[in-house]
Amino acid sequence: MKKAIPESYAKIVEILTDAFEVNQSVDFILSAHRNKPRRRAALMRYSLEICQDFGEVWLSEDEKACALILYPQLKKITFKSIFLDLKLILQAIGISGIGRALRRESMIKLKRSKKPMCYLWFIGVDPRYQRKGHGSELLLEVIAHAEAKGLPIYLETSLIDNIPWYERFGFKLYDELSLNYKLYFFKRDGIDTFA
């Protein structure tokens, strides 16, 4: 995997926008209004920019998969982060969705560890290349990267089909949250053996 450069950001947003076309967690925070693809792209741009400042943005060598990693322990409020939050509200969540998004985020924060971590915010594969090992290869590299930093990896998924995939790579389900869908919380501590 390689660190993404600004010239590849549009490609990453495109991959994530397409990969998360059917995702209850993403749909929950997007405004219920029309034009979901545009709103989903705005969410992915926001997430990429936050990870650019307080984490890392990775692209597979073949540029078919990407990962957004956030280090919550490094995140702080800046003028830029406030601007990005406002832009997210206007372009993705909508004014009417602020309360729903804030309630969801506060419930999620209660379940997350407060310890330093590598938070795998998004990992996605271009839908034309899914189920061909691109995501698995990238996830292995993310795991190795987190292990080199001595950090556990945390993530959430709303897709039940993803549960066996994460478990295969040593992630353990540690909690669930019921909204109008189920959100599953996973963590991976240190070096494990996996299939």
Tab-separated table of C-alpha atoms in Angstrom:
chain	number	residue	atom	x	y	z
A	1	MET	CA	0.000	0.000	0.000
A	2	LYS	CA	1.078	3.537	-0.520
A	3	LYS	CA	0.244	6.799	1.156
A	4	ALA	CA	-2.211	8.659	-0.981
A	5	ILE	CA	-1.137	11.885	-2.606
A	6	PRO	CA	-3.507	14.779	-3.372
A	7	GLU	CA	-3.678	13.745	-7.039
A	8	SER	CA	-5.244	10.415	-5.980
A	9	TYR	CA	-7.888	11.878	-3.638
A	10	ALA	CA	-10.593	12.058	-6.329
A	11	LYS	CA	-9.989	8.366	-7.100
A	12	ILE	CA	-10.279	7.473	-3.399
A	13	VAL	CA	-13.532	9.410	-3.007
A	14	GLU	CA	-14.874	7.644	-6.097
A	15	ILE	CA	-13.898	4.188	-4.784
A	16	LEU	CA	-15.478	4.810	-1.377
A	17	THR	CA	-18.600	6.465	-2.804
A	18	ASP	CA	-19.202	3.447	-5.049
A	19	ALA	CA	-18.167	0.828	-2.461
A	20	PHE	CA	-20.552	2.218	0.173
A	21	GLU	CA	-23.537	2.627	-2.147
A	22	VAL	CA	-25.515	0.117	-0.075
A	23	ASN	CA	-24.584	0.714	3.555
A	24	GLN	CA	-27.067	1.331	6.370
A	25	SER	CA	-24.581	3.157	8.571
A	26	VAL	CA	-23.643	5.619	5.843
A	27	ASP	CA	-27.257	6.060	4.748
A	28	PHE	CA	-28.344	6.728	8.331
A	29	ILE	CA	-26.312	9.924	8.586
A	30	LEU	CA	-26.985	11.198	5.071
A	31	SER	CA	-29.885	13.516	4.590
A	32	ALA	CA	-33.055	11.718	3.588
A	33	HIS	CA	-33.354	14.055	0.631
A	34	ARG	CA	-32.537	13.181	-2.943
A	35	ASN	CA	-29.109	12.835	-4.531
A	36	LYS	CA	-27.595	10.261	-2.164
A	37	PRO	CA	-24.539	9.635	-4.409
A	38	ARG	CA	-23.554	13.321	-4.211
A	39	ARG	CA	-24.118	13.352	-0.438
A	40	ARG	CA	-22.177	10.093	-0.003
A	41	ALA	CA	-19.277	11.581	-1.998
A	42	ALA	CA	-19.335	14.642	0.304
A	43	LEU	CA	-19.140	12.338	3.351
A	44	MET	CA	-16.178	10.485	1.829
A	45	ARG	CA	-14.381	13.766	0.993
A	46	TYR	CA	-14.940	14.930	4.582
A	47	SER	CA	-13.621	11.646	6.014
A	48	LEU	CA	-10.592	11.753	3.721
A	49	GLU	CA	-9.748	15.327	4.739
A	50	ILE	CA	-10.100	14.526	8.456
A	51	CYS	CA	-7.828	11.489	8.046
A	52	GLN	CA	-5.376	13.571	6.048
A	53	ASP	CA	-5.035	15.874	9.096
A	54	PHE	CA	-5.405	13.372	11.957
A	55	GLY	CA	-4.587	10.004	10.447
A	56	GLU	CA	-3.544	8.441	7.178
A	57	VAL	CA	-5.010	7.874	3.739
A	58	TRP	CA	-3.857	4.712	1.973
A	59	LEU	CA	-4.267	3.411	-1.547
A	60	SER	CA	-3.441	-0.104	-2.722
A	61	GLU	CA	-0.559	-0.376	-5.158
A	62	ASP	CA	-2.981	-1.282	-7.962
A	63	GLU	CA	-5.272	1.645	-6.942
A	64	LYS	CA	-8.339	-0.600	-6.673
A	65	ALA	CA	-8.717	-0.347	-2.865
A	66	CYS	CA	-8.231	2.326	-0.238
A	67	ALA	CA	-8.367	2.809	3.520
A	68	LEU	CA	-8.963	5.832	5.719
A	69	ILE	CA	-7.310	5.549	9.100
A	70	LEU	CA	-7.969	7.969	11.925
A	71	TYR	CA	-5.923	8.326	15.115
A	72	PRO	CA	-8.593	9.729	17.484
A	73	GLN	CA	-5.928	10.499	20.088
A	74	LEU	CA	-4.452	13.059	17.647
A	75	LYS	CA	-7.738	14.669	16.627
A	76	LYS	CA	-8.306	18.205	17.807
A	77	ILE	CA	-10.584	21.095	17.011
A	78	THR	CA	-9.059	23.485	14.496
A	79	PHE	CA	-10.476	26.172	12.239
A	80	LYS	CA	-10.139	23.712	9.370
A	81	SER	CA	-11.967	20.917	11.234
A	82	ILE	CA	-14.820	23.304	12.103
A	83	PHE	CA	-15.013	24.383	8.454
A	84	LEU	CA	-15.072	20.724	7.354
A	85	ASP	CA	-17.853	19.956	9.863
A	86	LEU	CA	-19.946	22.843	8.514
A	87	LYS	CA	-19.321	21.714	4.951
A	88	LEU	CA	-20.391	18.166	5.886
A	89	ILE	CA	-23.640	19.482	7.345
A	90	LEU	CA	-24.428	21.516	4.255
A	91	GLN	CA	-23.351	18.956	1.655
A	92	ALA	CA	-24.245	15.603	3.235
A	93	ILE	CA	-26.153	15.566	6.511
A	94	GLY	CA	-28.466	18.525	6.055
A	95	ILE	CA	-29.644	20.867	8.807
A	96	SER	CA	-32.525	18.544	9.698
A	97	GLY	CA	-30.111	15.611	10.155
A	98	ILE	CA	-27.749	17.276	12.645
A	99	GLY	CA	-29.553	15.966	15.731
A	100	ARG	CA	-29.747	12.406	14.368
A	101	ALA	CA	-26.052	12.428	13.418
A	102	LEU	CA	-24.955	13.863	16.787
A	103	ARG	CA	-27.039	11.331	18.761
A	104	ARG	CA	-25.589	8.481	16.718
A	105	GLU	CA	-22.032	9.744	17.182
A	106	SER	CA	-22.458	10.130	20.966
A	107	MET	CA	-23.798	6.547	21.252
A	108	ILE	CA	-20.854	5.252	19.229
A	109	LYS	CA	-18.322	7.202	21.338
A	110	LEU	CA	-19.661	5.536	24.495
A	111	LYS	CA	-18.709	2.144	23.069
A	112	ARG	CA	-15.265	3.083	21.752
A	113	SER	CA	-12.099	2.737	23.770
A	114	LYS	CA	-10.485	5.927	25.031
A	115	LYS	CA	-7.010	4.422	24.595
A	116	PRO	CA	-4.745	5.302	21.655
A	117	MET	CA	-5.815	3.364	18.591
A	118	CYS	CA	-5.793	2.993	14.867
A	119	TYR	CA	-9.424	3.537	13.853
A	120	LEU	CA	-10.198	2.014	10.469
A	121	TRP	CA	-12.875	4.497	9.441
A	122	PHE	CA	-13.361	3.223	5.900
A	123	ILE	CA	-11.861	0.460	3.798
A	124	GLY	CA	-13.269	0.009	0.320
A	125	VAL	CA	-12.659	-1.689	-2.985
A	126	ASP	CA	-13.812	-0.503	-6.388
A	127	PRO	CA	-17.006	-2.588	-6.865
A	128	ARG	CA	-15.714	-3.932	-10.213
A	129	TYR	CA	-12.854	-5.622	-8.338
A	130	GLN	CA	-14.541	-6.782	-5.135
A	131	ARG	CA	-14.217	-10.385	-3.943
A	132	LYS	CA	-10.878	-10.798	-5.714
A	133	GLY	CA	-8.567	-10.326	-2.717
A	134	HIS	CA	-7.849	-6.594	-3.075
A	135	GLY	CA	-9.539	-5.699	0.222
A	136	SER	CA	-7.900	-8.596	2.067
A	137	GLU	CA	-4.465	-7.629	0.802
A	138	LEU	CA	-4.980	-4.019	1.884
A	139	LEU	CA	-6.372	-5.052	5.282
A	140	LEU	CA	-3.279	-7.196	5.913
A	141	GLU	CA	-1.112	-4.155	5.206
A	142	VAL	CA	-3.220	-1.964	7.517
A	143	ILE	CA	-2.828	-4.607	10.255
A	144	ALA	CA	0.951	-4.724	9.773
A	145	HIS	CA	1.104	-0.923	9.849
A	146	ALA	CA	-0.904	-0.733	13.095
A	147	GLU	CA	1.213	-3.476	14.673
A	148	ALA	CA	4.398	-1.580	13.765
A	149	LYS	CA	2.941	1.420	15.609
A	150	GLY	CA	1.941	-0.806	18.541
A	151	LEU	CA	-1.725	0.182	18.236
A	152	PRO	CA	-4.915	-1.872	18.316
A	153	ILE	CA	-7.326	-1.442	15.420
A	154	TYR	CA	-10.971	-0.534	16.002
A	155	LEU	CA	-13.786	-0.376	13.448
A	156	GLU	CA	-17.527	-0.652	13.020
A	157	THR	CA	-19.587	-2.294	10.311
A	158	SER	CA	-23.296	-2.442	9.605
A	159	LEU	CA	-22.911	-5.235	7.046
A	160	ILE	CA	-23.458	-8.664	8.543
A	161	ASP	CA	-21.576	-10.165	5.571
A	162	ASN	CA	-18.421	-8.345	6.746
A	163	ILE	CA	-18.385	-10.043	10.163
A	164	PRO	CA	-16.725	-13.351	9.079
A	165	TRP	CA	-14.247	-11.403	6.945
A	166	TYR	CA	-13.045	-9.283	9.858
A	167	GLU	CA	-13.000	-12.306	12.186
A	168	ARG	CA	-10.798	-14.161	9.699
A	169	PHE	CA	-8.205	-11.406	10.184
A	170	GLY	CA	-8.225	-11.621	13.983
A	171	PHE	CA	-10.844	-8.971	14.767
A	172	LYS	CA	-13.139	-9.673	17.722
A	173	LEU	CA	-16.708	-8.469	18.021
A	174	TYR	CA	-16.890	-6.553	21.297
A	175	ASP	CA	-20.221	-4.718	21.165
A	176	GLU	CA	-23.319	-3.900	19.140
A	177	LEU	CA	-25.557	-0.878	18.811
A	178	SER	CA	-29.169	-0.929	17.651
A	179	LEU	CA	-30.304	2.120	15.746
A	180	ASN	CA	-32.769	1.523	12.929
A	181	TYR	CA	-30.084	-0.952	11.864
A	182	LYS	CA	-27.450	-2.935	13.776
A	183	LEU	CA	-23.890	-1.602	14.096
A	184	TYR	CA	-21.177	-4.111	15.041
A	185	PHE	CA	-18.020	-3.003	16.881
A	186	PHE	CA	-14.739	-4.827	16.302
A	187	LYS	CA	-11.224	-4.555	17.666
A	188	ARG	CA	-7.962	-6.256	16.968
A	189	ASP	CA	-5.352	-6.205	19.718
A	190	GLY	CA	-1.742	-6.715	18.809
A	191	ILE	CA	-0.299	-9.645	16.926
A	192	ASP	CA	-2.657	-12.587	16.383
A	193	THR	CA	-2.638	-15.526	14.072
A	194	PHE	CA	-5.352	-15.559	11.494
A	195	ALA	CA	-6.369	-17.638	8.498
